Amino acid sequence: MALLRMRRRHRRTRPLQEAEAYARCHGDRGNDVKLVRLPPRRPRYLSILRTGEELRQRFEERLNDREAKAS
């Protein structure tokens, strides 16, 4: 008899929608936070540094200039 009480079936609840689950976990969103859209990012300066080799050469030049100033 005790086993039957322990094995009682629990009624399953319906699946939650995403908004309902969020509200249960985090509460309602207040007016403290305002969502804003950011402007698109500006394009990178691809014309200045087109390749990794060019980047390496410029870095090497800067290191050589630094060594020359230190001497």
mmCIF file of C-alpha atoms in Angstrom:
data_model
loop_
_atom_site.group_PDB
_atom_site.id
_atom_site.type_symbol
_atom_site.label_atom_id
_atom_site.label_comp_id
_atom_site.label_asym_id
_atom_site.label_seq_id
_atom_site.Cartn_x
_atom_site.Cartn_y
_atom_site.Cartn_z
ATOM 1 C CA MET A 1 0.000 0.000 0.000
ATOM 2 C CA ALA A 2 2.825 2.393 0.843
ATOM 3 C CA LEU A 3 4.405 1.715 -2.525
ATOM 4 C CA LEU A 4 1.264 2.773 -4.309
ATOM 5 C CA ARG A 5 1.277 6.126 -2.538
ATOM 6 C CA MET A 6 4.891 6.747 -3.473
ATOM 7 C CA ARG A 7 4.336 5.819 -7.099
ATOM 8 C CA ARG A 8 1.390 8.120 -7.545
ATOM 9 C CA ARG A 9 1.512 9.714 -10.926
ATOM 10 C CA HIS A 10 1.966 13.420 -11.016
ATOM 11 C CA ARG A 11 -0.013 15.376 -13.509
ATOM 12 C CA ARG A 12 2.287 16.838 -16.120
ATOM 13 C CA THR A 13 2.101 20.531 -16.758
ATOM 14 C CA ARG A 14 1.944 21.949 -20.236
ATOM 15 C CA PRO A 15 5.188 23.054 -21.915
ATOM 16 C CA LEU A 16 6.123 26.673 -21.318
ATOM 17 C CA GLN A 17 6.628 29.170 -24.078
ATOM 18 C CA GLU A 18 9.942 31.029 -24.111
ATOM 19 C CA ALA A 19 8.423 34.259 -22.787
ATOM 20 C CA GLU A 20 6.724 32.425 -19.920
ATOM 21 C CA ALA A 21 9.934 30.619 -18.975
ATOM 22 C CA TYR A 22 11.881 33.889 -19.039
ATOM 23 C CA ALA A 23 9.270 35.583 -16.854
ATOM 24 C CA ARG A 24 9.435 32.727 -14.338
ATOM 25 C CA CYS A 25 13.217 32.805 -14.142
ATOM 26 C CA HIS A 26 13.943 36.514 -14.359
ATOM 27 C CA GLY A 27 10.688 38.254 -13.628
ATOM 28 C CA ASP A 28 9.104 40.852 -15.830
ATOM 29 C CA ARG A 29 11.309 43.298 -17.663
ATOM 30 C CA GLY A 30 10.976 46.729 -16.156
ATOM 31 C CA ASN A 31 11.271 50.073 -17.866
ATOM 32 C CA ASP A 32 14.797 50.510 -16.483
ATOM 33 C CA VAL A 33 16.355 48.920 -19.533
ATOM 34 C CA LYS A 34 15.874 50.331 -22.991
ATOM 35 C CA LEU A 35 16.893 48.399 -26.072
ATOM 36 C CA VAL A 36 18.634 50.512 -28.683
ATOM 37 C CA ARG A 37 19.897 49.659 -32.128
ATOM 38 C CA LEU A 38 23.527 50.483 -32.752
ATOM 39 C CA PRO A 39 24.620 51.997 -36.047
ATOM 40 C CA PRO A 40 26.491 49.612 -38.331
ATOM 41 C CA ARG A 41 30.187 49.294 -37.680
ATOM 42 C CA ARG A 42 32.448 51.366 -39.840
ATOM 43 C CA PRO A 43 34.498 49.484 -42.409
ATOM 44 C CA ARG A 44 37.990 48.477 -41.391
ATOM 45 C CA TYR A 45 40.976 50.126 -42.974
ATOM 46 C CA LEU A 46 41.620 47.346 -45.457
ATOM 47 C CA SER A 47 43.413 49.611 -47.898
ATOM 48 C CA ILE A 48 46.067 50.450 -45.294
ATOM 49 C CA LEU A 49 46.911 46.915 -44.236
ATOM 50 C CA ARG A 50 45.825 44.528 -46.950
ATOM 51 C CA THR A 51 47.919 41.519 -46.148
ATOM 52 C CA GLY A 52 49.508 39.874 -43.161
ATOM 53 C CA GLU A 53 52.898 40.266 -44.813
ATOM 54 C CA GLU A 54 52.471 44.027 -45.011
ATOM 55 C CA LEU A 55 51.447 44.072 -41.360
ATOM 56 C CA ARG A 56 54.546 42.063 -40.451
ATOM 57 C CA GLN A 57 56.808 44.425 -42.398
ATOM 58 C CA ARG A 58 55.365 47.498 -40.716
ATOM 59 C CA PHE A 59 55.715 45.894 -37.298
ATOM 60 C CA GLU A 60 59.336 45.038 -38.058
ATOM 61 C CA GLU A 61 59.959 48.652 -39.137
ATOM 62 C CA ARG A 62 58.507 49.938 -35.879
ATOM 63 C CA LEU A 63 60.720 47.574 -33.880
ATOM 64 C CA ASN A 64 63.798 48.679 -35.817
ATOM 65 C CA ASP A 65 62.909 52.352 -35.248
ATOM 66 C CA ARG A 66 62.518 51.676 -31.534
ATOM 67 C CA GLU A 67 65.942 49.989 -31.382
ATOM 68 C CA ALA A 68 67.522 52.893 -33.281
ATOM 69 C CA LYS A 69 66.062 55.445 -30.846
ATOM 70 C CA ALA A 70 67.250 53.422 -27.839
ATOM 71 C CA SER A 71 70.867 53.383 -29.133
#
